[in-house]
Coordinates of C-alpha atoms and ligand atoms in Angstrom, one line a residue:
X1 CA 140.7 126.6 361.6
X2 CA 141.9 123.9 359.3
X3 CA 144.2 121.0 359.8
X4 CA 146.3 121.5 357.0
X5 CA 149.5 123.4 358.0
X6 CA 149.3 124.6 354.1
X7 CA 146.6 126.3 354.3
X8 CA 147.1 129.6 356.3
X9 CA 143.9 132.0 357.0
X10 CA 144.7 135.4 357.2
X11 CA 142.1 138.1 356.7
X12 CA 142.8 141.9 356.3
X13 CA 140.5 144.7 356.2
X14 CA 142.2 147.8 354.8
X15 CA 140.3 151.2 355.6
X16 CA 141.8 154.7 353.9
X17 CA 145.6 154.5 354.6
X18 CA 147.8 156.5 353.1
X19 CA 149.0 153.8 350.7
X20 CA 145.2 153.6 349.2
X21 CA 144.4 157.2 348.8
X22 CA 141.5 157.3 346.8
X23 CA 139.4 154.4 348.0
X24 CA 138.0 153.9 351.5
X25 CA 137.8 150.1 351.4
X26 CA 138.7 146.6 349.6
X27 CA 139.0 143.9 351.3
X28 CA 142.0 140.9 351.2
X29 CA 141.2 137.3 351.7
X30 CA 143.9 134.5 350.9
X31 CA 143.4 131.8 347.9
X32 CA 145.0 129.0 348.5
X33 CA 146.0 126.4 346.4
X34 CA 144.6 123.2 346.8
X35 CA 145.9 119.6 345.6
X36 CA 145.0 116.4 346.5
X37 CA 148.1 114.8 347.2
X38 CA 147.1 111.5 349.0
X39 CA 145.5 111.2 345.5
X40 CA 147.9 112.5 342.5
X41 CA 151.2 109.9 343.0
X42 CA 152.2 111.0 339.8
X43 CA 152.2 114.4 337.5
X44 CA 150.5 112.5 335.1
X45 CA 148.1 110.8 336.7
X46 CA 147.2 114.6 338.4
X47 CA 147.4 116.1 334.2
X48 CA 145.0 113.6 333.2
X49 CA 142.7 114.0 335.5
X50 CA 143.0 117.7 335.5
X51 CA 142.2 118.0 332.0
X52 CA 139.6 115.4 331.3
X53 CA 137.8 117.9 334.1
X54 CA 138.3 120.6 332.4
X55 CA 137.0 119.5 329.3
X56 CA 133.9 117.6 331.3
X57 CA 133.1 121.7 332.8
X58 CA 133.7 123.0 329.2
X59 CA 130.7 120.7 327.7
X60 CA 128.9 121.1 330.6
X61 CA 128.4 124.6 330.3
X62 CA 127.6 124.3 327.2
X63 CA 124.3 122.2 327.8
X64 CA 123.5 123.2 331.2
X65 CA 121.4 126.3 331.4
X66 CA 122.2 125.9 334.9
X67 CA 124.9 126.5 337.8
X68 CA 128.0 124.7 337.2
X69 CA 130.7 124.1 339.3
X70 CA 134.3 123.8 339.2
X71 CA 135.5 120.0 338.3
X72 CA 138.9 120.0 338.7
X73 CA 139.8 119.0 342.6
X74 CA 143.2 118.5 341.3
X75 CA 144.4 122.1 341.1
X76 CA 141.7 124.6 342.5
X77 CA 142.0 127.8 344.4
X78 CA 139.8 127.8 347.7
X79 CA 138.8 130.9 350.2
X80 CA 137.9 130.1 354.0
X81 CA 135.1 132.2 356.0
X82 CA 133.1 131.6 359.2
X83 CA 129.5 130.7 359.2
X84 CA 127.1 131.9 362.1
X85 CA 127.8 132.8 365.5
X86 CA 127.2 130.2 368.1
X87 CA 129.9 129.0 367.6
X88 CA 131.8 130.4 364.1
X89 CA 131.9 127.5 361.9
X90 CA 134.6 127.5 359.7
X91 CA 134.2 126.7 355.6
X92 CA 136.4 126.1 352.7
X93 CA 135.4 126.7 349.1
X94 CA 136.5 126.7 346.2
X95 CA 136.3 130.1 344.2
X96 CA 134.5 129.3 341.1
X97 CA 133.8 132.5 338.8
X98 CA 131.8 130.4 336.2
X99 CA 129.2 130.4 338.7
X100 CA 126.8 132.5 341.0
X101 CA 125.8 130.4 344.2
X102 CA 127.7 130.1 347.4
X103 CA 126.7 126.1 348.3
X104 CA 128.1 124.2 351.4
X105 CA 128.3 120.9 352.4
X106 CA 125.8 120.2 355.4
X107 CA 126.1 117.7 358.4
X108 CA 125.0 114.9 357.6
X109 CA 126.9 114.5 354.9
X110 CA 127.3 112.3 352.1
X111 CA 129.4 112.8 348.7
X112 CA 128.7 109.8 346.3
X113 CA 131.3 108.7 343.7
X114 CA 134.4 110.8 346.0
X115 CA 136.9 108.7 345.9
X116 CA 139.9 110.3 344.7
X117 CA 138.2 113.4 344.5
X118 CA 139.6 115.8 347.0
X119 CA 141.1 115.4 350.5
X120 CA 139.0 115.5 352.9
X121 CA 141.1 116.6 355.9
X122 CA 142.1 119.6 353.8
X123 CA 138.5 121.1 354.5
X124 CA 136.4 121.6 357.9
X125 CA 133.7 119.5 358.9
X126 CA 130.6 119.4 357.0
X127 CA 128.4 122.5 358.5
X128 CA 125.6 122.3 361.0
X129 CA 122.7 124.1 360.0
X130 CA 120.5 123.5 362.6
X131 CA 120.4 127.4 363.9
X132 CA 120.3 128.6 360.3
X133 CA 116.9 130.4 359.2
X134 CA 115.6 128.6 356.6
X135 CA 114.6 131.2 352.6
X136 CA 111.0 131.4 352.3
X137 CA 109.5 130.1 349.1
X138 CA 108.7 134.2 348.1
X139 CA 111.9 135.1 348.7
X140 CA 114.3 136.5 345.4
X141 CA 116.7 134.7 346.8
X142 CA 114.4 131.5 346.0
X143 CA 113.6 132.3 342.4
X144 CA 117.3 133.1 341.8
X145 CA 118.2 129.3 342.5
X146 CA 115.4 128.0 341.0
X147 CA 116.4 129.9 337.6
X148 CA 113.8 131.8 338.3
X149 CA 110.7 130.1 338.6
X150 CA 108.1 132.3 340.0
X151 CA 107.3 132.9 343.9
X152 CA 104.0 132.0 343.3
X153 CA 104.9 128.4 341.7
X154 CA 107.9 128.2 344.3
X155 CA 105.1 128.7 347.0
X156 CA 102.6 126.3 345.8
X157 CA 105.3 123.8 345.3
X158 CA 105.7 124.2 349.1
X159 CA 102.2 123.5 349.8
X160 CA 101.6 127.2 350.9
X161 CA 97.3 127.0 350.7
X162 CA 96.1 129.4 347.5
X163 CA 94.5 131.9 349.4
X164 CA 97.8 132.8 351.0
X165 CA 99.7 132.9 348.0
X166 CA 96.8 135.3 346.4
X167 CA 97.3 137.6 349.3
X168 CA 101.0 136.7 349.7
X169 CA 101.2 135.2 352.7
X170 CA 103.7 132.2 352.4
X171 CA 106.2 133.8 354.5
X172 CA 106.3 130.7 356.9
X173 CA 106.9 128.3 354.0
X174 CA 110.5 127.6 353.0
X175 CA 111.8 127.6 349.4
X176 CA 112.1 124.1 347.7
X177 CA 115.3 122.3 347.5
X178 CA 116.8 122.6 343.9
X179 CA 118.9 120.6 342.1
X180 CA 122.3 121.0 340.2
X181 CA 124.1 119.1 337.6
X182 CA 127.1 119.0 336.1
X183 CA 129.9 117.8 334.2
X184 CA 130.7 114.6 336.4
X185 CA 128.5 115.2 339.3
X186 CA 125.1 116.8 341.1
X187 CA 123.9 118.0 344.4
X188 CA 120.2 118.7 345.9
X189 CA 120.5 122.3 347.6
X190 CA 118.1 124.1 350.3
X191 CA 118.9 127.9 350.7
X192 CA 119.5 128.9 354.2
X193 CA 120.2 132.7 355.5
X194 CA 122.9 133.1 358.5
X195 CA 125.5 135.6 359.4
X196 CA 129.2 135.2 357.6
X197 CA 132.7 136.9 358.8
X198 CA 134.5 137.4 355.6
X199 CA 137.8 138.9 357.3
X200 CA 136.3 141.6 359.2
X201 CA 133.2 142.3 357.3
X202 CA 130.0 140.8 359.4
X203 CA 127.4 140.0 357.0
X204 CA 124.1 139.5 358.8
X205 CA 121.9 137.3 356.5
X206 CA 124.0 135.9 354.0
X207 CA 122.1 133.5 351.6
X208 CA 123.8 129.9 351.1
X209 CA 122.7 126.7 349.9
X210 CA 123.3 124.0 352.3
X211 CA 124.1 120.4 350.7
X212 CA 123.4 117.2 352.4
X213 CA 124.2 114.6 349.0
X214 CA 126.3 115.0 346.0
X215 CA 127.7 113.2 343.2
X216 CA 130.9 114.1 343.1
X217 CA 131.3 116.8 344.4
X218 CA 133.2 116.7 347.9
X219 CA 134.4 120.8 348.5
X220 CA 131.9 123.4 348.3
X221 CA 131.7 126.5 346.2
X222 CA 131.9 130.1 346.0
X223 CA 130.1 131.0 343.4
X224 CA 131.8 134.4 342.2
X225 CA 129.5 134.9 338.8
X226 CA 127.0 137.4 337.8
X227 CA 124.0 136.7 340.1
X228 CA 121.8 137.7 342.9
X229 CA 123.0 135.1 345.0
X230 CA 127.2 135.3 344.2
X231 CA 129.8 136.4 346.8
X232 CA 130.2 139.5 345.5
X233 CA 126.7 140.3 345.2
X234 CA 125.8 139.8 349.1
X235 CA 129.1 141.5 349.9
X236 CA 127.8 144.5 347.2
X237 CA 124.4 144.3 349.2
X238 CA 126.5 145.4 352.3
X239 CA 129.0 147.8 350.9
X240 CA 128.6 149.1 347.2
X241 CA 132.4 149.7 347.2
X242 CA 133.3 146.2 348.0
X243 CA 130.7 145.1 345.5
X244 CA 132.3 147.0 342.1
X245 CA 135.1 144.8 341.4
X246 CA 137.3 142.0 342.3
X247 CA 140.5 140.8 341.4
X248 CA 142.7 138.0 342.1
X249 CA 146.4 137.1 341.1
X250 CA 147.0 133.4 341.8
X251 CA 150.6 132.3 342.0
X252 CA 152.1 130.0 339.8
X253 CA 150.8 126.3 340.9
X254 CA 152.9 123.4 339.5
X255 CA 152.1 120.1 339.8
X256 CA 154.4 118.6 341.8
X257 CA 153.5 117.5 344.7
X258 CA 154.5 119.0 348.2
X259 CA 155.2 122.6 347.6
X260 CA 154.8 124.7 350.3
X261 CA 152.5 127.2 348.6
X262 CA 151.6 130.9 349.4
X263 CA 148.6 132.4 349.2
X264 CA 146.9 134.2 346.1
X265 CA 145.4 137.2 347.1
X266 CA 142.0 138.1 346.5
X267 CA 141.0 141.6 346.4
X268 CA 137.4 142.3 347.1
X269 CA 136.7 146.2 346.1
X270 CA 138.5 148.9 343.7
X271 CA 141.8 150.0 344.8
X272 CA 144.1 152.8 342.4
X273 CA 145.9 152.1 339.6
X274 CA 149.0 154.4 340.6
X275 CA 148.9 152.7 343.8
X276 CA 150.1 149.4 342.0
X277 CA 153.0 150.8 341.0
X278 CA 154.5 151.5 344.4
X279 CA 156.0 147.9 345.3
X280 CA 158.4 148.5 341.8
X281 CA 156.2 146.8 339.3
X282 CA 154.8 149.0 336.8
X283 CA 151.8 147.1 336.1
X284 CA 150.1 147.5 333.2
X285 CA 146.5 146.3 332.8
X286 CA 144.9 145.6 329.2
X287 CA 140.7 145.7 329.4
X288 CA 138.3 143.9 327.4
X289 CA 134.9 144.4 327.6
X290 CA 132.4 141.9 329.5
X291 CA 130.1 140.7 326.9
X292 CA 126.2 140.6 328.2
X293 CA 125.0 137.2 328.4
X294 CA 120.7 137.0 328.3
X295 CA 121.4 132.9 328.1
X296 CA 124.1 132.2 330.6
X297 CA 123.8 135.4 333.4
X298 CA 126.4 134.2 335.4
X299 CA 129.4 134.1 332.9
X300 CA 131.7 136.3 332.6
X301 CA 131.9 135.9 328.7
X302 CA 134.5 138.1 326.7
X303 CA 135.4 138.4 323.0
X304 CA 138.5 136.2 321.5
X305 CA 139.7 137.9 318.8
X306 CA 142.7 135.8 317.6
X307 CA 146.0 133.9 318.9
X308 CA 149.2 134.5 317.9
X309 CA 152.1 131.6 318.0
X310 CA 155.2 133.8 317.6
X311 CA 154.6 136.7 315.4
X312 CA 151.9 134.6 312.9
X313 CA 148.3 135.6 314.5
X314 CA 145.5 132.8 314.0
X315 CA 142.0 134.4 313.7
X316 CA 139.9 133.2 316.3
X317 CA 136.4 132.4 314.7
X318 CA 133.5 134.9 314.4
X319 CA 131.6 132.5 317.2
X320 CA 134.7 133.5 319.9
X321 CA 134.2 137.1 318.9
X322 CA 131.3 137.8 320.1
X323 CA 127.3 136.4 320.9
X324 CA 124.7 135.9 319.0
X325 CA 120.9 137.1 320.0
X326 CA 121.1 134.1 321.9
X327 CA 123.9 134.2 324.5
X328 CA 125.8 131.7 322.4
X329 CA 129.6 132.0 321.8
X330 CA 132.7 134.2 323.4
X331 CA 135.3 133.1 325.7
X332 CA 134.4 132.8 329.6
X333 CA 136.9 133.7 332.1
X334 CA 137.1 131.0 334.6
X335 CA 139.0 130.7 337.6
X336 CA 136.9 126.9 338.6
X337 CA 139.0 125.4 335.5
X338 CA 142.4 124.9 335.2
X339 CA 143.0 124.7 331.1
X340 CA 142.1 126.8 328.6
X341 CA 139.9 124.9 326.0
X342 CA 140.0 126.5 322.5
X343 CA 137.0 125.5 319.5
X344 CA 138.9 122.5 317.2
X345 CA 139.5 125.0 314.2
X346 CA 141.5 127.3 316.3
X347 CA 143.1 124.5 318.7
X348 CA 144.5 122.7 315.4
X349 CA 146.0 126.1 313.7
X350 CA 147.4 127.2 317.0
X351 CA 149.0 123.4 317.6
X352 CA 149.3 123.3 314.0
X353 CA 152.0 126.4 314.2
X354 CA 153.7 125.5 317.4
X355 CA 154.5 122.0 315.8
X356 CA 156.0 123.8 312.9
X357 CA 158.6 125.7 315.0
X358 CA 159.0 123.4 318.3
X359 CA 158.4 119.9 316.3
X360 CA 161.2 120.8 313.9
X361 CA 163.6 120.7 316.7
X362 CA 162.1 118.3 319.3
X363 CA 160.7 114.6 319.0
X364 CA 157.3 114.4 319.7
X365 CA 156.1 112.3 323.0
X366 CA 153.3 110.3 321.7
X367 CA 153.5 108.1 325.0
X368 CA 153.1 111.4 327.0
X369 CA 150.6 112.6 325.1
X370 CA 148.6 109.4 325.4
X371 CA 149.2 109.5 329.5
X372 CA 148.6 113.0 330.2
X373 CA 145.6 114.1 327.8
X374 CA 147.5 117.0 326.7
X375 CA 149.4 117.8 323.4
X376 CA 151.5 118.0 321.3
X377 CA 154.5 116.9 323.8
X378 CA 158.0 116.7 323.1
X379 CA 161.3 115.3 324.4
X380 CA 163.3 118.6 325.0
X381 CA 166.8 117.1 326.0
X382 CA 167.9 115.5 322.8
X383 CA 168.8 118.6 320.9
X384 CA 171.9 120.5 321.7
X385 CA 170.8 124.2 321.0
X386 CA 168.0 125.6 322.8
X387 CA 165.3 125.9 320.6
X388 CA 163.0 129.0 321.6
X389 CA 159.4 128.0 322.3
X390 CA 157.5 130.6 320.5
X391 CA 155.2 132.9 322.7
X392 CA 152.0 133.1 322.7
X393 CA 149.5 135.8 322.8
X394 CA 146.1 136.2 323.5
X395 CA 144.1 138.8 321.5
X396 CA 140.8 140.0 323.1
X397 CA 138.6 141.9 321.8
X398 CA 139.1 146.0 322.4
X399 CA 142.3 148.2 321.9
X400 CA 145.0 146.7 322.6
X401 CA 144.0 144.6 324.6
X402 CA 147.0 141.7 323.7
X403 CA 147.7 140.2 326.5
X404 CA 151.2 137.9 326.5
X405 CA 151.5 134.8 328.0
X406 CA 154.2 133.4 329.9
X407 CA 155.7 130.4 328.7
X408 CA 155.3 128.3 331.8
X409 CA 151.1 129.5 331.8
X410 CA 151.2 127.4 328.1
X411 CA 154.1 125.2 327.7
X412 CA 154.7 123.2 331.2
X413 CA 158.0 121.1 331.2
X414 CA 159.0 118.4 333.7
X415 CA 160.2 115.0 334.0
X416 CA 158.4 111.7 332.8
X417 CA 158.8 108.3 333.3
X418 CA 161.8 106.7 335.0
X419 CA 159.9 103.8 336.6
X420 CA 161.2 100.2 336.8
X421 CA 164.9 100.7 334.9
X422 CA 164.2 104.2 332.3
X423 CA 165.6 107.2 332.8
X424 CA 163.5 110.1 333.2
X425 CA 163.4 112.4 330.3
X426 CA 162.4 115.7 330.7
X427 CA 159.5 116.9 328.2
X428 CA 157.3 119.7 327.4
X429 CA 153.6 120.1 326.6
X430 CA 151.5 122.6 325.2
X431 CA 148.9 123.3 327.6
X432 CA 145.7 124.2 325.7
X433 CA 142.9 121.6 324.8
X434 CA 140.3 121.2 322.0
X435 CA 137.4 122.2 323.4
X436 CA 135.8 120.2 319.5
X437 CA 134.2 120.7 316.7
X438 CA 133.3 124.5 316.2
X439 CA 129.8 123.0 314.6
X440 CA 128.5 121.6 318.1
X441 CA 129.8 124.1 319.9
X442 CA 126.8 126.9 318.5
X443 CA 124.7 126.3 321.6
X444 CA 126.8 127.7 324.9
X445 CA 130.3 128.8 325.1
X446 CA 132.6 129.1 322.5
X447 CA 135.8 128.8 324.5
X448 CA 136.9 128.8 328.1
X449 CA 140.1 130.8 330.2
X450 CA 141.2 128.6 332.3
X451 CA 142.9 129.3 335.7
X452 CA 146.0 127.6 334.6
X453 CA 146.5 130.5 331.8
X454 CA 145.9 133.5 334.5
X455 CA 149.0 132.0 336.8
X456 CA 151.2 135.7 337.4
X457 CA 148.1 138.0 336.4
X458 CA 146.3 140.4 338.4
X459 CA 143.0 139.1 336.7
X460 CA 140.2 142.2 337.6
X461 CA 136.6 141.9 337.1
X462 CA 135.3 145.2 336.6
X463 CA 131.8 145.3 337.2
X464 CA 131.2 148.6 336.4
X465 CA 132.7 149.2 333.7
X466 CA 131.6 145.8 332.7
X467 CA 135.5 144.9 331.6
X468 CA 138.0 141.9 332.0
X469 CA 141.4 143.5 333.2
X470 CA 145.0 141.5 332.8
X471 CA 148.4 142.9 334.2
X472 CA 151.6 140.7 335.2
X473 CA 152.4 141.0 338.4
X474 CA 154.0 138.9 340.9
X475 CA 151.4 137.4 343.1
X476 CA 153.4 136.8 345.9
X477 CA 155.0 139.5 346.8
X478 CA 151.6 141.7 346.0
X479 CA 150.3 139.2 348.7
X480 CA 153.1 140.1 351.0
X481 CA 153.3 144.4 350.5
X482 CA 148.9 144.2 350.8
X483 CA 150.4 142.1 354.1
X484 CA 153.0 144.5 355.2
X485 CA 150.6 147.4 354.7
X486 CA 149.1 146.1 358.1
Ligands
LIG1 C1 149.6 105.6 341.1 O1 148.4 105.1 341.7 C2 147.6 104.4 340.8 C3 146.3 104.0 341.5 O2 145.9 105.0 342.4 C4 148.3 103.2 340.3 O3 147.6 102.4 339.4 C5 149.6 103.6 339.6 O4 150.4 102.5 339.3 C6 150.4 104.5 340.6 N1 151.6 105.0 339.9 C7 152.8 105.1 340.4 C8 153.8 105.7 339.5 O5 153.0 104.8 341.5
LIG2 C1 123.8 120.3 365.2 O1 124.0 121.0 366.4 C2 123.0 120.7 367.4 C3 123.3 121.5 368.6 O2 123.5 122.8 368.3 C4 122.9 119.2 367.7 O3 121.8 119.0 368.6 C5 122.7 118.5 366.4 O4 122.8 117.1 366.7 C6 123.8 118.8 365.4 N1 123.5 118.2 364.1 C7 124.4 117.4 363.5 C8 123.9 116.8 362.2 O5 125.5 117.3 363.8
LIG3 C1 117.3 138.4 355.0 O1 117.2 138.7 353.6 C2 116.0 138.2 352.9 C3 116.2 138.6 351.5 O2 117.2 137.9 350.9 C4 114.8 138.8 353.6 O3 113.7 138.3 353.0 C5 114.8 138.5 355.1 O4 113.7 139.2 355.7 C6 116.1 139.0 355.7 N1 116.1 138.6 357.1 C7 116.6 139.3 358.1 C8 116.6 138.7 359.4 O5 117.0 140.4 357.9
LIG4 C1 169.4 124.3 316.2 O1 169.3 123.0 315.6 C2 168.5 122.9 314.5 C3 168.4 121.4 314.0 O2 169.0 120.6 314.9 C4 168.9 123.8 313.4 O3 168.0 123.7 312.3 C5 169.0 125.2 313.9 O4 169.5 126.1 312.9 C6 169.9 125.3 315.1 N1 169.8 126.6 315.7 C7 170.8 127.3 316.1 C8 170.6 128.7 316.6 O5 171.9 126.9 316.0

C-alpha cells in the first residue's frame, strides 16, 4: 500500500466481544506519525519550521471563516483508506480535527511552492478520478463546501438554465469547484462521491474533494471537524454508533529523526469506560464541555480556564473562557497542529513563572531560542543538582476538569549544536508559543491545543455529550491489547 516500511496499515473491525460488552461496534484505524526526514537534517531546523506553522494555522483561523488545514508537515499524524473499487486506490491523509472536509490530491497533480514540504514517497500516488461521480450543484454536500451558498446560486453558477432551477431540475449539473486558503497555502476543490473501505466498513458514496493544484499543500486531509462533510459525519451517516465519538491517543513523537514509530490508534465509535481499565491502567478521563461555535462550525472550541506553573495558577483571560455572541474566543482542540499557542498576556505570566523557578538555576539559550522559534531555553548541564521543572496544568473549564501535563508534552530537552569544533550541550525548551496580543485576537480563536500537548492522552471527542475527554494512557500498548483483542 505504501512504500514506506514505517508506515504500517492495519485495520480492525471489532463487533461485540466479550472484552467490549456494552457496545456493538467502534472501529480502529492506525495514525501514523509522519516526518519528513529527507527534509529536517537538524532538530532545529524541523522546531522552526514546526512552530512558525503552527503559529501561521493559529492566525489563520483566526481570519479565515473558512476550512483550514493542518500546516505543519514536519510532525503530523496521517490515516490511510482505499478509494473506489476498480481497482482500490490507496490515500494517506493527514487527520486534521480543526477542519470538516475530506480533500485529496487528484492525478494530474501539481503542488506549487512544495519543496521541503513533505515527502512525497511517504504517500500514494495522486488519485484517479476518472470513475468518480461527480456532486450535483443541488446537492447539501455542495452548499456545505461552499459555506453554504444556496443550491439555487450553486446551480446558476453552473449554468443550470432558470427554468430548471425553478422546478429543480439541475440534477445533471455538477457543483462548482471551491476554493481554500490558508495560513501558507491554497487549493481549488471539486467534490466527487465514490465508495471508501475504512478498515472493514464499505461506505458506498462517500463525498470528497478532489484537488488538482495547491499552494503548499502536498498531503491531503481528513477533515475530522464539526460538519456535514467530515469523516466522522459520513461514517455517522452509515452507522450512528460509529458516528458518536472518536478518540485518539497519539504516542509520544520526538523529533529526532529515524525512529521507528508505532502507530496511534484511532478509535472510531464509543467503547466502555470499565473496559479501559482491563490492560492495568486505571484511566481516568477529565470532560470539558464542547463550546457551540455559530462563527467557526467546525471547531471543536473549549473553555481555558487558567494554567498553573507548579502550584501558582495563572488565570486564563475571560476571552479563553468562553464565546461571545459571535463565536469569538475559547481554546480549539487540534490534532492538525503541533504546539499549543497561548494569547500574549497568558504566554508571558506562564513563561514569566517558569523563568522564575527554572531560570534561577539554568542559563538561558538565547542562541537556541533564536534558531528554534521557541522559548525560553536553557542549558541544563551546567548545574550540579537537578533542578525540578515545575509541572504544568491545564485548567478547563467544568469540575475538575485539571488535566496534568507531562513534562516532556511542555518542556522538550535534547542536544544542540556541536557542529564544526563545539561540543553539544544538552538544553531544554518550554514548548508553548505566543499566539499575540490578546487585543487582535477578539475576532477567531482565542487559543489553540496543539497535538504536541496531547502526546500520552486518550483525547475523546464526545459528540453527544458535546464534551472534550483527557486520560493518560500509554498509547502503544492500548494500540497493541485493541490489536491482541483480534
Ligand atoms: C541543513 O540543511 C540546510 C539546507 O537545507 C542547510 O542550510 C544547513 O546548513 C544544514 N544544516 C546542517 C546541520 O547540516
Ligand atoms: C485514469 O484512469 C483511466 C483508466 O481508468 C485512464 O484512461 C486515465 O488516463 C487516467 N488518468 C490519469 C490522469 O492518470
Ligand atoms: C450519494 O449521496 C448524495 C447526497 O450526498 C445523493 O444526492 C446521491 O443521490 C447519492 N448517490 C447514490 C448513488 O446513492
Ligand atoms: C541547587 O542549586 C541552586 C543554586 O545553584 C540552589 O539555590 C538550590 O538550593 C540547590 N538545590 C538543592 C536541592 O540543593
Amino acid at each position: 500500500m505504501s512504500s514506506s516500511s514505517s508506515l504500517v496499515f492495519f485495520f480492525f473491525l471489532l463487533i461485540s466481544s466479550s472484552c467490549f460488552p456494552s457496545f456493538s461496534e467502534i472501529l480502529i484505524l492506525p495514525l501514523s506519525h509522519s516526518l519528513s526526514p529527507t527534509h529536517f537534517n537538524s532538530t532545529h531546523h524541523l522546531l522552526k519550521s514546526s512552530s512558525s506553522r503552527s503559529a501561521a494555522r493559529f492566525h489563520n483561523h483566526r481570519r479565515q471563516q473558512q476550512l483550514s488545514l493542518p500546516l505543519s508537515a514536519g510532525s503530523d499524524y496521517t490515516l490511510s483508506f482505499n478509494l473506489g473499487t476498480h481497482p482500490p486506490q490507496p490515500v494517506t491523509l493527514y487527520m486534521d480535527t480543526g477542519s470538516d472536509l475530506v480533500w485529496i490530491p487528484c492525478a494530474p497533480f501539481e503542488c506549487i511552492l512544495c519543496e521541503g514540504k513533505s515527502n512525497p514517497s511517504l504517500f500514494p500516488k495522486p488519485l484517479n478520478v476518472s470513475r468518480s461521480r461527480t456532486v450535483s450543484c443541488k446537492s447539501p454536500a455542495c452548499s456545505a463546501a461552499h459555506t453554504s451558498l444556496s443550491s439555487s446560486d450553486l446551480c446558476a453558477i453552473s449554468r443550470c438554465p432558470l427554468i430548471s432551477i425553478e422546478t429543480s431540475d439541475c440534477s445533471s449539473f455538477a457543483c462548482p469547484p471551491f476554493y481554500f486558503a490558508y495560513g501558507d497555502g491554497s487549493l481549488i476543490a471539486r467534490l466527487y462521491h465514490d465508495s471508501v473501505s475504512i478498515s472493514s466498513v464499505f461506505l458506498r458514496n462517500f463525498t470528497f474533494g478532489c484537488a488538482h493544484t495547491t499552494l503548499g499543500e502536498p498531503v491531503g486531509v481528513a477533515g475530522f471537524g464539526r460538519g456535514l462533510l467530515s469523516l466522522p459525519a459520513q461514517l455517522a451517516a452509515f452507522s450512528p454508533q460509529l458516528g458518536h465519538q472518536f478518540s485518539y491517543c497519539l504516542i509520544s513523537h520526538s523529533f529526532d529523526k529515524q525512529r521507528v514509530r508505532q502507530p496511534s490508534p484511532l478509535i472510531l465509535g464509543r467503547y466502555d469506560e470499565d473496559d479501559k481499565r482491563t490492560d492495568g491502567e486505571l484511566v481516568q478521563f477529565v470532560y470539558t464541555p464542547m463550546l457551540e461555535n455559530p462563527k467557526h462550525l467546525y471547531l471543536y472550541s473549549v473553555g481555558l480556564a487558567g494554567v498553573s506553573v507548579g502550584k501558582k495558577t495563572i488565570p486564563a483571560p475571560e476571552m479563553l473562557r468562553r464565546l461571545d455572541h459571535r463565536g469569538n474566543g475559547g481554546m480549539v482542540v487540534d490534532s492538525g497542529t503541533t504546539f499549543t499557542m497561548l494569547p500574549a498576556s497568558l504566554y508571558n505570566s506562564v513563561v514569566a513563572e517558569f523563568d522564575r523557578r527554572v531560570g534561577r538555576v539554568h542559563e538561558r539559550a538565547s542562541e537556541v531560542e533564536d534558531e528554534t522559534g521557541l522559548g525560553p531555553c536553557y542549558y541544563m548541564g551546567k548545574v550540579k543538582n537537578e533542578t525540578k521543572v515545575p509541572t504544568v496544568t491545564l485548567r478547563f473549564e467544568g469540575k475538575e476538569s485539571d488535566v496534568v501535563l507531562p513534562r516532556k508534552n511542555y518542556f522538550y530537552e535534547f542536544l544542540y549544536g556541536g557542529y564544526g569544533t563545539g561540543r553539544k550541550k544538552k538544553v531544554g525548551c518550554l514548548m508553548l508559543m505566543n499566539g499575540g496580543d490578546d487585543a487582535e485576537l477578539n475576532d477567531g480563536p482565542g487559543a489553540t491545543l496543539g497535538n504536541y500537548q496531547q502526546q500520552g492522552f486518550e483525547v475523546v471527542y464526545d459528540l453527544e455529550k458535546q464534551r472534550v475527554g483527557f486520560a493518560r494512557r500509554k498509547c502503544a500498548s492500548l494500540w497493541d491489547r485493541l490489536n491482541q483483542r483480534n
